[in-house]
Short mmCIF file of C-alpha atoms and ligand atoms in Angstrom, two decimals:
data_model
loop_
_atom_site.label_atom_id
_atom_site.label_comp_id
_atom_site.label_asym_id
_atom_site.label_seq_id
_atom_site.Cartn_x
_atom_site.Cartn_y
_atom_site.Cartn_z
CA MET C 1 0.06 0.04 -0.08
CA LEU C 2 2.60 2.42 1.09
CA LYS C 3 4.91 1.51 -1.73
CA GLN C 4 2.20 2.15 -4.18
CA LYS C 5 1.46 5.51 -2.64
CA ILE C 6 5.14 6.39 -3.09
CA GLU C 7 5.19 5.23 -6.62
CA GLY C 8 2.02 7.36 -7.06
CA ILE C 9 3.98 10.51 -5.70
CA LYS C 10 6.73 9.65 -8.09
CA SER C 11 4.73 9.55 -11.23
CA GLU C 12 2.72 12.52 -10.25
CA SER C 13 5.74 14.79 -9.35
CA LEU C 14 7.91 13.79 -12.35
CA GLU C 15 4.95 14.60 -14.72
CA LYS C 16 4.54 17.97 -13.17
CA ILE C 17 8.27 18.72 -13.31
CA LYS C 18 8.28 17.72 -16.95
CA LYS C 19 5.50 20.18 -17.76
CA SER C 20 6.79 22.96 -15.57
CA ALA C 21 7.60 26.19 -17.58
CA SER C 22 9.44 28.37 -15.13
CA GLU C 23 11.77 28.27 -12.22
CA ARG C 24 9.07 29.59 -9.90
CA GLU C 25 6.74 26.70 -10.98
CA LEU C 26 9.57 24.30 -10.37
CA TYR C 27 10.18 25.50 -6.96
CA ASP C 28 6.51 25.22 -5.99
CA ILE C 29 6.56 21.59 -7.10
CA LYS C 30 9.74 20.71 -5.08
CA VAL C 31 8.09 22.29 -2.02
CA LYS C 32 4.84 20.38 -2.63
CA TYR C 33 6.73 17.06 -2.38
CA LEU C 34 9.96 17.63 -0.57
CA GLY C 35 9.31 20.82 1.45
CA ARG C 36 8.97 20.60 5.34
CA ASN C 37 5.37 19.65 5.00
CA GLY C 38 5.81 17.97 1.61
CA SER C 39 3.94 14.72 0.96
CA LEU C 40 6.92 12.63 0.58
CA THR C 41 8.67 14.38 3.56
CA LYS C 42 5.76 13.29 5.65
CA ILE C 43 6.23 9.69 4.62
CA LEU C 44 10.02 9.73 5.19
CA LYS C 45 9.43 11.19 8.69
CA ASN C 46 6.88 8.44 9.48
CA LEU C 47 9.33 5.61 8.55
CA LYS C 48 10.40 5.27 12.23
CA ASN C 49 6.98 4.31 13.23
CA LEU C 50 6.65 1.39 10.89
CA SER C 51 7.43 -2.18 11.58
CA PRO C 52 10.95 -3.33 10.71
CA GLU C 53 9.52 -5.35 7.83
CA LYS C 54 7.55 -2.61 6.39
CA ARG C 55 10.31 -0.05 6.91
CA ARG C 56 12.66 -2.32 5.08
CA VAL C 57 10.32 -2.28 1.94
CA ALA C 58 9.32 1.41 1.97
CA GLY C 59 12.54 3.02 3.22
CA PRO C 60 14.67 2.38 0.13
CA VAL C 61 11.79 3.14 -2.21
CA ALA C 62 10.96 6.55 -0.56
CA ASN C 63 14.62 7.62 -0.41
CA GLN C 64 15.12 6.69 -4.08
CA VAL C 65 11.87 8.61 -5.09
CA ARG C 66 13.30 11.63 -3.15
CA ARG C 67 16.60 11.40 -5.19
CA ASP C 68 14.64 11.01 -8.33
CA ILE C 69 12.45 14.16 -7.68
CA LYS C 70 15.59 16.18 -6.78
CA GLU C 71 17.47 15.03 -9.92
CA ALA C 72 14.48 15.71 -12.03
CA CYS C 73 14.17 19.25 -10.71
CA GLN C 74 17.82 19.97 -11.33
CA ASN C 75 17.80 18.74 -14.85
CA LYS C 76 14.54 20.65 -15.53
CA LYS C 77 16.27 23.71 -14.12
CA LYS C 78 19.27 23.38 -16.43
CA GLU C 79 16.84 22.77 -19.38
CA LEU C 80 14.79 25.98 -18.52
CA ALA C 81 18.11 28.07 -18.38
CA GLU C 82 19.08 26.92 -21.67
CA GLN C 83 15.97 28.20 -23.16
CA VAL C 84 16.41 31.80 -21.81
CA ASP C 85 17.16 34.23 -24.55
CA TRP C 86 20.11 35.99 -23.00
CA GLU C 87 20.43 38.42 -25.73
CA LYS C 88 16.98 39.55 -24.73
CA GLU C 89 17.45 39.46 -21.03
CA LYS C 90 20.85 41.33 -21.21
CA ILE C 91 20.77 44.70 -19.10
CA ASP C 92 23.06 47.46 -20.15
CA VAL C 93 24.03 48.81 -16.81
CA THR C 94 25.79 51.82 -18.46
CA LEU C 95 22.57 53.26 -19.70
CA PRO C 96 21.65 56.46 -18.11
CA GLY C 97 18.62 56.17 -15.50
CA ARG C 98 15.11 57.31 -16.29
CA LYS C 99 14.55 60.78 -15.39
CA THR C 100 11.87 61.24 -12.69
CA GLU C 101 9.53 64.00 -13.45
CA THR C 102 9.72 66.71 -10.73
CA GLY C 103 6.77 68.95 -10.23
CA HIS C 104 6.63 72.75 -10.39
CA LEU C 105 4.51 75.47 -9.19
CA HIS C 106 1.20 76.15 -10.67
CA PRO C 107 0.74 79.46 -12.62
CA ILE C 108 -1.83 80.63 -10.01
CA THR C 109 0.69 79.92 -7.35
CA LEU C 110 3.34 81.75 -9.33
CA VAL C 111 1.15 84.74 -9.70
CA GLN C 112 0.04 84.70 -6.07
CA ARG C 113 3.70 84.75 -5.13
CA ASP C 114 4.37 87.69 -7.42
CA ILE C 115 1.61 89.66 -5.94
CA GLU C 116 2.72 88.96 -2.41
CA LYS C 117 6.22 90.04 -3.18
CA ILE C 118 5.03 93.34 -4.55
CA PHE C 119 2.69 94.16 -1.76
CA THR C 120 5.14 93.10 0.99
CA SER C 121 7.73 95.35 -0.64
CA MET C 122 5.07 98.31 -0.16
CA GLY C 123 4.61 97.33 3.59
CA PHE C 124 1.54 95.26 3.20
CA LYS C 125 0.89 92.24 5.58
CA ILE C 126 -0.51 88.99 4.28
CA ALA C 127 -3.54 87.44 5.95
CA ASP C 128 -5.68 84.30 5.49
CA GLY C 129 -9.28 83.39 6.34
CA PRO C 130 -11.47 80.26 6.17
CA GLU C 131 -12.85 78.82 2.97
CA ILE C 132 -16.07 77.67 4.63
CA GLU C 133 -17.40 80.84 5.94
CA SER C 134 -20.39 81.87 8.07
CA ASP C 135 -23.25 83.45 6.23
CA TRP C 136 -22.65 86.36 8.87
CA TYR C 137 -19.13 87.15 7.70
CA ASN C 138 -19.63 86.55 4.07
CA PHE C 139 -22.70 88.58 3.89
CA THR C 140 -24.25 90.30 7.09
CA ALA C 141 -21.06 91.78 8.35
CA LEU C 142 -20.50 93.17 4.85
CA ASN C 143 -23.88 95.15 4.95
CA PHE C 144 -25.79 92.82 2.84
CA PRO C 145 -29.17 92.89 4.59
CA GLN C 146 -31.12 89.73 5.16
CA ASP C 147 -33.15 88.64 2.02
CA HIS C 148 -31.72 91.79 0.09
CA PRO C 149 -31.39 91.00 -3.56
CA ALA C 150 -27.74 91.99 -3.17
CA ARG C 151 -27.04 88.52 -1.81
CA ASP C 152 -28.03 87.13 -5.33
CA MET C 153 -25.15 89.04 -6.89
CA GLN C 154 -22.93 86.10 -6.04
CA ASP C 155 -24.40 82.65 -6.64
CA THR C 156 -23.55 80.62 -3.53
CA PHE C 157 -22.82 77.11 -2.53
CA TRP C 158 -24.59 76.74 0.77
CA VAL C 159 -23.25 74.20 3.34
CA LYS C 160 -25.95 72.11 5.07
CA ASN C 161 -25.93 72.94 8.89
CA ASN C 162 -28.85 73.02 11.09
CA LYS C 163 -27.50 75.63 13.65
CA GLU C 164 -25.71 78.23 11.63
CA LYS C 165 -25.82 78.97 8.03
CA PHE C 166 -22.44 78.34 6.23
CA VAL C 167 -21.26 78.96 2.61
CA LEU C 168 -18.32 78.22 0.59
CA ARG C 169 -17.01 81.76 0.75
CA THR C 170 -17.99 83.69 -2.44
CA HIS C 171 -15.28 86.36 -2.01
CA THR C 172 -12.19 87.22 0.14
CA SER C 173 -14.06 90.22 1.50
CA PRO C 174 -15.25 88.49 4.70
CA VAL C 175 -11.53 88.45 5.80
CA GLN C 176 -11.57 92.26 5.88
CA VAL C 177 -13.92 92.10 8.88
CA ARG C 178 -12.00 89.24 10.58
CA PHE C 179 -8.78 91.19 10.12
CA MET C 180 -10.20 94.36 11.38
CA LYS C 181 -11.54 92.87 14.41
CA GLU C 182 -8.05 91.75 15.45
CA ASN C 183 -5.93 94.77 14.16
CA LYS C 184 -6.33 98.44 14.82
CA PRO C 185 -5.58 101.18 12.12
CA PRO C 186 -3.29 102.13 10.41
CA LEU C 187 -3.26 98.85 8.49
CA LYS C 188 -2.23 97.63 4.98
CA VAL C 189 -3.03 94.04 4.18
CA ILE C 190 -3.73 91.62 1.33
CA ILE C 191 -5.72 88.51 1.49
CA PRO C 192 -5.18 85.94 -1.37
CA GLY C 193 -7.49 82.84 -1.31
CA ARG C 194 -9.72 80.47 -2.95
CA VAL C 195 -13.44 81.39 -3.47
CA PHE C 196 -16.42 79.53 -4.94
CA ARG C 197 -19.37 80.63 -7.11
CA ASN C 198 -22.22 78.51 -8.24
CA GLU C 199 -22.25 79.57 -11.92
CA ALA C 200 -22.04 78.23 -15.55
CA THR C 201 -18.48 78.28 -16.63
CA ASP C 202 -17.05 80.05 -19.76
CA ALA C 203 -13.75 81.49 -21.11
CA THR C 204 -13.68 84.07 -18.30
CA HIS C 205 -15.70 82.36 -15.50
CA GLU C 206 -14.97 79.56 -13.18
CA HIS C 207 -16.84 77.94 -10.23
CA THR C 208 -13.59 77.72 -8.12
CA LEU C 209 -11.33 80.71 -8.50
CA HIS C 210 -8.88 82.76 -6.50
CA GLN C 211 -9.04 86.37 -5.42
CA PHE C 212 -6.77 88.69 -3.58
CA GLU C 213 -8.31 91.24 -1.43
CA ALA C 214 -6.54 94.38 -0.44
CA LEU C 215 -7.37 96.53 2.47
CA VAL C 216 -6.02 99.93 3.54
CA VAL C 217 -7.36 101.80 6.54
CA GLY C 218 -5.95 105.05 8.25
CA ASP C 219 -7.01 108.50 9.32
CA ASP C 220 -6.99 110.11 5.81
CA VAL C 221 -6.86 107.31 3.22
CA SER C 222 -8.37 108.50 -0.12
CA VAL C 223 -9.30 107.34 -3.68
CA GLY C 224 -6.05 109.05 -4.63
CA HIS C 225 -4.00 106.48 -2.49
CA PHE C 226 -5.89 103.80 -4.00
CA LYS C 227 -5.17 104.84 -7.65
CA TYR C 228 -1.63 105.29 -6.88
CA ILE C 229 -1.15 101.80 -5.22
CA VAL C 230 -3.09 99.98 -7.89
CA GLN C 231 -1.10 101.76 -10.73
CA GLU C 232 2.11 100.86 -9.02
CA PHE C 233 1.05 97.35 -8.61
CA PHE C 234 0.02 96.86 -12.16
CA THR C 235 3.31 98.48 -13.47
CA GLN C 236 5.39 96.04 -11.44
CA PHE C 237 3.23 93.01 -12.19
CA PHE C 238 3.20 93.40 -15.85
CA SER C 239 6.69 95.04 -16.10
CA LYS C 240 5.11 97.78 -18.09
CA GLU C 241 2.64 100.66 -17.87
CA THR C 242 -0.85 99.31 -18.03
CA LYS C 243 -3.97 101.13 -18.90
CA ILE C 244 -6.75 100.87 -16.19
CA ARG C 245 -10.39 101.92 -16.23
CA LEU C 246 -12.66 102.48 -13.26
CA ARG C 247 -16.44 102.13 -13.72
CA PRO C 248 -19.03 103.24 -11.18
CA CYS C 249 -20.51 100.09 -9.53
CA TYR C 250 -22.44 98.94 -6.42
CA PHE C 251 -21.13 96.87 -3.50
CA PRO C 252 -22.95 97.03 -0.10
CA PHE C 253 -19.68 97.20 1.69
CA THR C 254 -17.98 99.97 -0.22
CA GLU C 255 -19.20 103.60 -0.76
CA PRO C 256 -18.46 104.79 -3.41
CA SER C 257 -17.83 101.55 -5.35
CA PHE C 258 -16.10 100.78 -8.63
CA GLU C 259 -15.53 98.00 -11.03
CA PHE C 260 -11.91 97.80 -12.36
CA ASP C 261 -10.88 96.86 -15.79
CA ILE C 262 -7.50 96.54 -17.35
CA ASN C 263 -6.66 96.75 -21.06
CA CYS C 264 -6.58 93.23 -22.54
CA THR C 265 -3.02 92.29 -22.93
CA VAL C 266 -3.90 89.15 -25.02
CA CYS C 267 -4.99 91.22 -27.85
CA ASN C 268 -3.85 94.61 -26.98
CA GLY C 269 -7.42 95.87 -26.66
CA LYS C 270 -8.40 94.86 -30.05
CA GLY C 271 -11.03 92.40 -28.73
CA CYS C 272 -10.53 88.59 -28.38
CA PRO C 273 -12.28 85.58 -26.47
CA SER C 274 -10.19 86.57 -23.30
CA CYS C 275 -11.94 89.94 -22.97
CA LYS C 276 -15.10 88.72 -24.72
CA GLY C 277 -14.34 91.04 -27.71
CA GLY C 278 -14.48 94.30 -25.71
CA GLY C 279 -10.78 95.00 -25.34
CA TRP C 280 -11.07 95.41 -21.63
CA LEU C 281 -11.12 92.70 -18.94
CA GLU C 282 -12.91 93.17 -15.57
CA ILE C 283 -10.27 92.41 -12.85
CA GLY C 284 -12.01 93.26 -9.73
CA GLY C 285 -14.27 95.38 -7.60
CA ALA C 286 -13.18 98.02 -5.30
CA GLY C 287 -14.23 101.13 -3.25
CA MET C 288 -13.94 103.18 -0.10
CA VAL C 289 -14.87 100.93 3.05
CA SER C 290 -18.36 101.65 4.25
CA GLN C 291 -18.53 103.09 7.72
CA ASN C 292 -21.09 100.42 8.64
CA VAL C 293 -18.34 97.74 8.05
CA PHE C 294 -16.05 99.87 10.34
CA ALA C 295 -18.76 99.67 12.93
CA VAL C 296 -19.11 95.88 12.63
CA ALA C 297 -15.27 95.45 13.06
CA GLY C 298 -15.68 97.63 16.34
CA TYR C 299 -14.06 100.79 14.92
CA PRO C 300 -15.82 104.16 15.94
CA LYS C 301 -17.97 105.46 13.17
CA ASN C 302 -16.45 108.30 10.95
CA LYS C 303 -12.96 108.04 12.55
CA TYR C 304 -11.21 106.20 9.88
CA GLN C 305 -11.10 106.08 6.09
CA GLY C 306 -9.97 103.19 3.82
CA PHE C 307 -10.24 101.36 0.62
CA ALA C 308 -10.56 97.84 -0.49
CA TRP C 309 -10.46 95.74 -3.58
CA GLY C 310 -11.00 92.23 -4.67
CA PHE C 311 -9.13 91.28 -7.87
CA GLY C 312 -9.39 87.76 -9.68
CA LEU C 313 -6.10 85.99 -9.69
CA GLU C 314 -6.99 83.79 -12.69
CA ARG C 315 -7.90 86.89 -14.76
CA LEU C 316 -4.60 88.45 -13.83
CA ALA C 317 -2.74 85.33 -14.88
CA MET C 318 -4.66 85.26 -18.02
CA MET C 319 -3.40 88.67 -18.86
CA LYS C 320 0.17 88.01 -17.67
CA TYR C 321 0.62 84.73 -19.61
CA LYS C 322 -1.64 85.65 -22.46
CA ILE C 323 -4.10 82.70 -21.81
CA ASN C 324 -7.39 82.79 -23.59
CA ASP C 325 -9.63 80.37 -21.51
CA ILE C 326 -9.72 80.44 -17.74
CA ARG C 327 -10.94 76.79 -17.67
CA LEU C 328 -7.30 75.71 -18.50
CA PHE C 329 -6.05 76.55 -15.00
CA HIS C 330 -7.90 73.66 -13.34
CA GLY C 331 -8.61 71.42 -16.39
CA GLY C 332 -5.73 69.15 -15.40
CA ASP C 333 -4.28 69.22 -18.91
CA LEU C 334 -0.57 68.41 -18.56
CA ARG C 335 0.22 70.18 -21.89
CA PHE C 336 -0.96 73.42 -20.47
CA ILE C 337 0.50 73.06 -17.11
CA GLN C 338 4.16 72.12 -18.23
CA GLN C 339 4.51 75.36 -20.01
CA PHE C 340 5.10 77.09 -16.73
C1 LIG V 401 -16.31 90.86 -5.36
O1 LIG V 401 -16.12 89.58 -5.18
C2 LIG V 401 -16.08 91.77 -4.17
N1 LIG V 401 -15.90 91.14 -3.02
C3 LIG V 401 -14.82 92.74 -4.59
C4 LIG V 401 -14.65 93.90 -3.77
C5 LIG V 401 -13.71 93.79 -2.79
C6 LIG V 401 -15.37 95.07 -3.90
C7 LIG V 401 -13.54 94.94 -1.85
C8 LIG V 401 -15.28 96.09 -3.11
C9 LIG V 401 -14.24 95.96 -2.25
P1 LIG V 401 -16.91 90.67 -7.91
O2 LIG V 401 -18.08 89.72 -7.78
O3 LIG V 401 -17.07 91.69 -8.88
O4 LIG V 401 -16.45 91.42 -6.59
O5 LIG V 401 -15.63 89.70 -8.11
C10 LIG V 401 -14.35 90.32 -8.22
C11 LIG V 401 -13.45 89.77 -9.15
O6 LIG V 401 -13.31 88.37 -9.04
C12 LIG V 401 -14.01 89.82 -10.73
O7 LIG V 401 -13.71 91.14 -11.23
C13 LIG V 401 -13.17 88.85 -11.28
O8 LIG V 401 -11.94 89.19 -11.56
C14 LIG V 401 -13.13 87.80 -10.35
N2 LIG V 401 -14.30 86.77 -10.46
C15 LIG V 401 -15.55 86.88 -9.95
N3 LIG V 401 -16.29 85.77 -10.34
C16 LIG V 401 -15.56 85.05 -11.18
C17 LIG V 401 -15.64 83.93 -11.90
N4 LIG V 401 -16.85 83.17 -11.82
N5 LIG V 401 -14.55 83.40 -12.51
C18 LIG V 401 -13.46 84.14 -12.70
N6 LIG V 401 -13.22 85.15 -11.85
C19 LIG V 401 -14.23 85.77 -11.31
#
């Protein structure tokens, strides 16, 4: 019986060895029969428990089969090695290594850093605020009355919350109030950051964009200061004199308010998709800070004056790098990104 079992192991294992097509397969076969828990190993370990007669018959057979399996494995290994196409397998260790791609800064980050450099050189601080903002900071503190149609000016992503109303901030202006609550005039600060609007996208509109807010407050800050600083900023940012245009506008938190355009640098004012054919691109809103906003921040009414603006970073980047579609910035197309 045992002898037959051993013979069965022999024919089965040799057949498998013959058919094996790789060293790995061969190794697995060897382990199956001759490994620590292999089927032949178990029989060999059990020989000592057999009667002397049975051991005399089974012992030599089992040992011979073990030798046969080992030998068959060695021969097959040689055979497989001879089949390897060494020409194909050859490795040229002198070849230069593959270059790993290193990342680089996104154009929006580059523009943000440029802006920060210009303003810090003019003595401005840089501040930050939350992207998920309370309805109070985003609207109420900025003089948007409850249910006033002005709240519709910026289509809003509302965040579900039962206690307090939160929004994905629609502009960087709420940080004006946050900053003023913590700091007393005179102050000069810029606030770059990401904002969100629930709107259909086109060549100049995105749902997720960046703005940078500027806020200057002091005893006698005027529109003249505003114009000077803005002109200085654009000259440094574009490294050339840039034509700017102010149009009267309405924002609840500034009085008077204006909309701010620059001459399109993509077409030099002739009209193209980047400026929707008009030759000018709206860059931001601006104005003299409303006394109501000062009051919310805890400043005494009519003591200070100040100006503020909120400019679109993507639109500035479009003008700087002559990009004709805002959607390219966050579209994830490497052919675009790798140009910077
Ligand atoms: C505001 O967001 C005001 N907070 C600006 C402001 C600040 C006014 C301080 C007064 C004082 P407005 O909605 O116009 O304003 O947006 C300002 C700028 O952000 C726009 O001129 C434009 O450059 C950019 N912007 C706004 N919406 C989009 C959009 N969907 N895609 C790309 N850029 C946008």
